[in-house]
mmCIF file of C-alpha atoms in Angstrom:
data_model
loop_
_atom_site.group_PDB
_atom_site.id
_atom_site.type_symbol
_atom_site.label_atom_id
_atom_site.label_comp_id
_atom_site.label_asym_id
_atom_site.label_seq_id
_atom_site.Cartn_x
_atom_site.Cartn_y
_atom_site.Cartn_z
ATOM 1 C CA MET A 66 -1.433 17.806 -10.500
ATOM 2 C CA ILE A 67 -1.606 21.216 -8.922
ATOM 3 C CA SER A 68 -3.862 24.050 -10.034
ATOM 4 C CA ILE A 69 -2.610 27.441 -11.172
ATOM 5 C CA LYS A 70 -4.528 28.966 -8.261
ATOM 6 C CA GLU A 71 -2.668 26.744 -5.775
ATOM 7 C CA LEU A 72 0.648 27.387 -7.502
ATOM 8 C CA ARG A 73 0.102 31.157 -7.306
ATOM 9 C CA THR A 74 0.315 30.915 -3.496
ATOM 10 C CA LEU A 75 3.550 28.934 -3.707
ATOM 11 C CA GLY A 76 5.002 31.398 -6.219
ATOM 12 C CA ALA A 77 4.234 34.325 -3.912
ATOM 13 C CA SER A 78 6.062 32.719 -0.986
ATOM 14 C CA LEU A 79 9.243 31.543 -2.762
ATOM 15 C CA SER A 80 12.141 33.174 -4.571
ATOM 16 C CA ALA A 81 12.536 32.358 -8.272
ATOM 17 C CA GLU A 82 15.418 30.008 -7.467
ATOM 18 C CA LYS A 83 13.475 28.062 -4.832
ATOM 19 C CA PHE A 84 10.395 27.956 -7.080
ATOM 20 C CA ARG A 85 12.540 26.461 -9.885
ATOM 21 C CA GLY A 86 13.956 23.982 -7.359
ATOM 22 C CA GLN A 87 10.425 22.811 -6.540
ATOM 23 C CA LEU A 88 9.194 22.428 -10.136
ATOM 24 C CA GLY A 89 12.297 21.747 -12.207
ATOM 25 C CA PRO A 90 13.451 23.544 -15.363
ATOM 26 C CA PHE A 91 10.102 23.555 -17.178
ATOM 27 C CA THR A 92 6.407 22.962 -16.615
ATOM 28 C CA LEU A 93 3.632 21.399 -18.649
ATOM 29 C CA ILE A 94 0.311 23.118 -18.113
ATOM 30 C CA GLN A 95 -2.961 21.532 -19.213
ATOM 31 C CA ARG A 96 -6.725 21.619 -18.867
ATOM 32 C CA PRO A 97 -8.276 19.321 -16.281
ATOM 33 C CA PRO A 98 -8.904 15.924 -17.941
ATOM 34 C CA SER A 99 -12.464 15.329 -19.132
ATOM 35 C CA GLU A 100 -14.344 12.392 -17.649
ATOM 36 C CA GLU A 101 -15.580 11.161 -21.033
ATOM 37 C CA SER A 102 -12.083 10.371 -22.292
ATOM 38 C CA SER A 103 -10.776 8.371 -19.339
ATOM 39 C CA GLU A 104 -10.983 4.751 -20.456
ATOM 40 C CA THR A 105 -7.293 4.066 -19.879
ATOM 41 C CA LEU A 106 -6.823 0.903 -21.931
ATOM 42 C CA ALA A 107 -9.714 1.251 -24.397
ATOM 43 C CA PRO A 108 -8.799 1.277 -28.117
ATOM 44 C CA THR A 109 -7.244 4.529 -29.303
ATOM 45 C CA HIS A 110 -9.697 6.854 -31.047
ATOM 46 C CA THR A 111 -8.550 8.905 -34.027
ATOM 47 C CA ALA A 112 -7.985 12.589 -33.269
ATOM 48 C CA ASN A 113 -9.302 15.378 -35.482
ATOM 49 C CA ARG A 114 -6.789 18.093 -36.484
ATOM 50 C CA GLY A 115 -9.434 20.861 -36.277
ATOM 51 C CA THR A 116 -10.228 19.917 -32.684
ATOM 52 C CA ILE A 117 -6.521 20.001 -31.835
ATOM 53 C CA GLU A 118 -6.151 23.492 -33.321
ATOM 54 C CA GLN A 119 -9.242 24.772 -31.486
ATOM 55 C CA GLY A 120 -7.925 23.343 -28.219
ATOM 56 C CA MET A 121 -4.616 25.133 -28.721
ATOM 57 C CA LEU A 122 -6.341 28.500 -28.945
ATOM 58 C CA THR A 123 -8.587 27.996 -25.944
ATOM 59 C CA LEU A 124 -5.682 26.750 -23.796
ATOM 60 C CA LEU A 125 -4.038 30.150 -23.994
ATOM 61 C CA PHE A 126 -7.120 31.927 -22.598
ATOM 62 C CA GLU A 127 -7.897 29.577 -19.686
ATOM 63 C CA PHE A 128 -4.805 30.193 -17.555
ATOM 64 C CA GLU A 129 -6.535 30.478 -14.173
ATOM 65 C CA ASN A 130 -8.393 27.172 -14.679
ATOM 66 C CA LEU A 131 -5.424 25.107 -15.827
ATOM 67 C CA LEU A 132 -3.388 22.451 -14.028
ATOM 68 C CA VAL A 133 0.355 21.959 -13.832
ATOM 69 C CA ALA A 134 1.364 18.376 -14.573
ATOM 70 C CA THR A 135 3.676 17.019 -11.905
ATOM 71 C CA LEU A 136 6.764 15.614 -13.546
ATOM 72 C CA PRO A 137 9.378 13.233 -12.208
ATOM 73 C CA PRO A 138 12.620 14.917 -11.085
ATOM 74 C CA LEU A 139 14.937 15.504 -14.032
ATOM 75 C CA GLY A 140 18.657 14.854 -14.150
ATOM 76 C CA GLU A 141 21.122 16.536 -16.470
ATOM 77 C CA THR A 142 19.809 14.476 -19.377
ATOM 78 C CA ASP A 143 16.556 12.724 -18.850
ATOM 79 C CA SER A 144 13.439 11.608 -20.667
ATOM 80 C CA ILE A 145 9.738 11.603 -19.826
ATOM 81 C CA THR A 146 7.356 9.194 -21.562
ATOM 82 C CA PHE A 147 3.694 9.984 -22.287
ATOM 83 C CA GLY A 148 0.969 7.426 -22.846
ATOM 84 C CA ARG A 149 -1.941 5.496 -21.380
ATOM 85 C CA LEU A 150 0.102 2.657 -19.877
ATOM 86 C CA PRO A 151 0.665 2.844 -16.118
ATOM 87 C CA ASP A 152 4.452 2.602 -16.548
ATOM 88 C CA CYS A 153 4.619 5.871 -18.531
ATOM 89 C CA ASP A 154 6.021 8.847 -16.612
ATOM 90 C CA VAL A 155 2.971 10.950 -17.529
ATOM 91 C CA VAL A 156 -0.136 8.765 -17.734
ATOM 92 C CA LEU A 157 -2.809 10.357 -19.927
ATOM 93 C CA GLU A 158 -6.195 8.724 -19.544
ATOM 94 C CA ASP A 159 -7.593 9.882 -22.870
ATOM 95 C CA LYS A 160 -8.822 7.701 -25.738
ATOM 96 C CA SER A 161 -6.912 9.793 -28.294
ATOM 97 C CA VAL A 162 -3.571 8.955 -26.644
ATOM 98 C CA SER A 163 -1.678 5.793 -27.595
ATOM 99 C CA LYS A 164 -0.444 3.386 -24.937
ATOM 100 C CA GLN A 165 3.112 4.661 -25.522
ATOM 101 C CA HIS A 166 2.661 7.923 -27.369
ATOM 102 C CA ALA A 167 5.646 10.292 -27.134
ATOM 103 C CA VAL A 168 8.826 11.082 -25.252
ATOM 104 C CA LEU A 169 10.283 14.402 -24.055
ATOM 105 C CA ARG A 170 14.030 14.628 -23.612
ATOM 106 C CA TRP A 171 15.633 17.291 -21.428
ATOM 107 C CA ASN A 172 19.290 18.288 -21.772
ATOM 108 C CA GLU A 173 20.335 20.497 -18.866
ATOM 109 C CA ALA A 174 23.701 21.503 -20.370
ATOM 110 C CA GLU A 175 21.951 22.896 -23.450
ATOM 111 C CA ARG A 176 18.796 23.932 -21.510
ATOM 112 C CA ARG A 177 16.896 22.256 -24.321
ATOM 113 C CA CYS A 178 13.821 20.047 -24.455
ATOM 114 C CA THR A 179 12.831 17.924 -27.448
ATOM 115 C CA VAL A 180 9.784 15.803 -28.240
ATOM 116 C CA LYS A 181 9.556 12.671 -30.376
ATOM 117 C CA ASP A 182 6.466 10.718 -31.351
ATOM 118 C CA LEU A 183 6.744 6.977 -30.633
ATOM 119 C CA GLY A 184 4.691 5.825 -33.640
ATOM 120 C CA SER A 185 1.368 6.807 -32.114
ATOM 121 C CA ARG A 186 -1.892 6.454 -33.998
ATOM 122 C CA ASN A 187 -2.842 10.133 -33.677
ATOM 123 C CA GLY A 188 0.577 11.693 -33.807
ATOM 124 C CA THR A 189 2.193 14.358 -31.700
ATOM 125 C CA PHE A 190 1.761 18.007 -32.666
ATOM 126 C CA LEU A 191 3.939 20.981 -31.840
ATOM 127 C CA ASN A 192 2.059 24.265 -32.346
ATOM 128 C CA GLY A 193 -0.345 22.450 -34.675
ATOM 129 C CA THR A 194 2.393 20.874 -36.829
ATOM 130 C CA LEU A 195 2.664 17.106 -36.859
ATOM 131 C CA VAL A 196 5.987 15.776 -35.544
ATOM 132 C CA VAL A 197 6.881 12.731 -37.654
ATOM 133 C CA ASN A 198 10.069 10.613 -37.576
ATOM 134 C CA ARG A 199 12.164 13.322 -35.942
ATOM 135 C CA GLU A 200 12.827 15.079 -32.692
ATOM 136 C CA ALA A 201 11.468 18.607 -32.506
ATOM 137 C CA THR A 202 12.791 21.230 -30.103
ATOM 138 C CA LEU A 203 10.289 22.867 -27.778
ATOM 139 C CA LYS A 204 10.525 26.584 -27.119
ATOM 140 C CA ASP A 205 9.135 28.544 -24.186
ATOM 141 C CA GLY A 206 5.397 29.028 -24.790
ATOM 142 C CA ASP A 207 4.928 26.203 -27.324
ATOM 143 C CA ILE A 208 1.774 24.088 -27.339
ATOM 144 C CA LEU A 209 2.378 20.331 -27.358
ATOM 145 C CA SER A 210 -0.539 18.097 -28.351
ATOM 146 C CA VAL A 211 -0.485 14.396 -27.491
ATOM 147 C CA GLY A 212 -3.677 13.222 -29.150
ATOM 148 C CA TYR A 213 -6.323 15.632 -27.804
ATOM 149 C CA VAL A 214 -4.375 16.294 -24.610
ATOM 150 C CA GLN A 215 -2.587 19.592 -24.887
ATOM 151 C CA PHE A 216 0.190 21.068 -22.822
ATOM 152 C CA TRP A 217 1.507 24.576 -22.668
ATOM 153 C CA PHE A 218 5.291 24.214 -22.370
ATOM 154 C CA LEU A 219 6.671 26.971 -20.160
ATOM 155 C CA LEU A 220 10.079 27.396 -18.659
ATOM 156 C CA THR A 221 9.650 27.586 -14.906
ATOM 157 C CA ASP A 222 11.045 31.125 -14.787
ATOM 158 C CA THR A 223 8.369 32.244 -17.266
ATOM 159 C CA LEU A 224 5.629 30.638 -15.179
ATOM 160 C CA TYR A 225 7.013 32.244 -12.020
ATOM 161 C CA THR A 226 6.957 35.688 -13.632
ATOM 162 C CA ARG A 227 3.444 35.164 -14.965
ATOM 163 C CA LEU A 228 2.111 33.981 -11.581
ATOM 164 C CA ARG A 229 3.529 37.011 -9.816
ATOM 165 C CA SER A 230 2.341 39.561 -12.393
ATOM 166 C CA ALA A 231 -1.151 38.254 -13.334
ATOM 167 C CA ARG A 232 -3.211 39.011 -10.251
#
């Protein structure tokens, strides 16, 4: 993971096109993981909806202290799995995350990203709404919650603009 502060330097030295080439079509921005939730294969703990909603609000006000999740390179259509197992694309060491929790699917032709819960214990939330038995489309600026781990979904161009304007 790379911090927003570190990414600001990169954004200042690259054109928008080269910046997008480095990060891909979108970014997932999150708080640094807490040490208390990092028992990777411990039993999943049940998440509390109120805590998820509170985390969503605070995420939006902590921009300078957030981290950008490094994602595997994406093809024209690709998927990214989230969970606690080491073979997931994004390993989340948090007790509220299931071993195989959710999947994001990117479609380059449509410039569209969707999320689907994989039958997790705590569910996957999009802007505080539980995603159940369906794929939900993410929009620029949405908050994705995988258990208590929350991501701010931003298109890379939006992040680039924000990094260059918020000084």
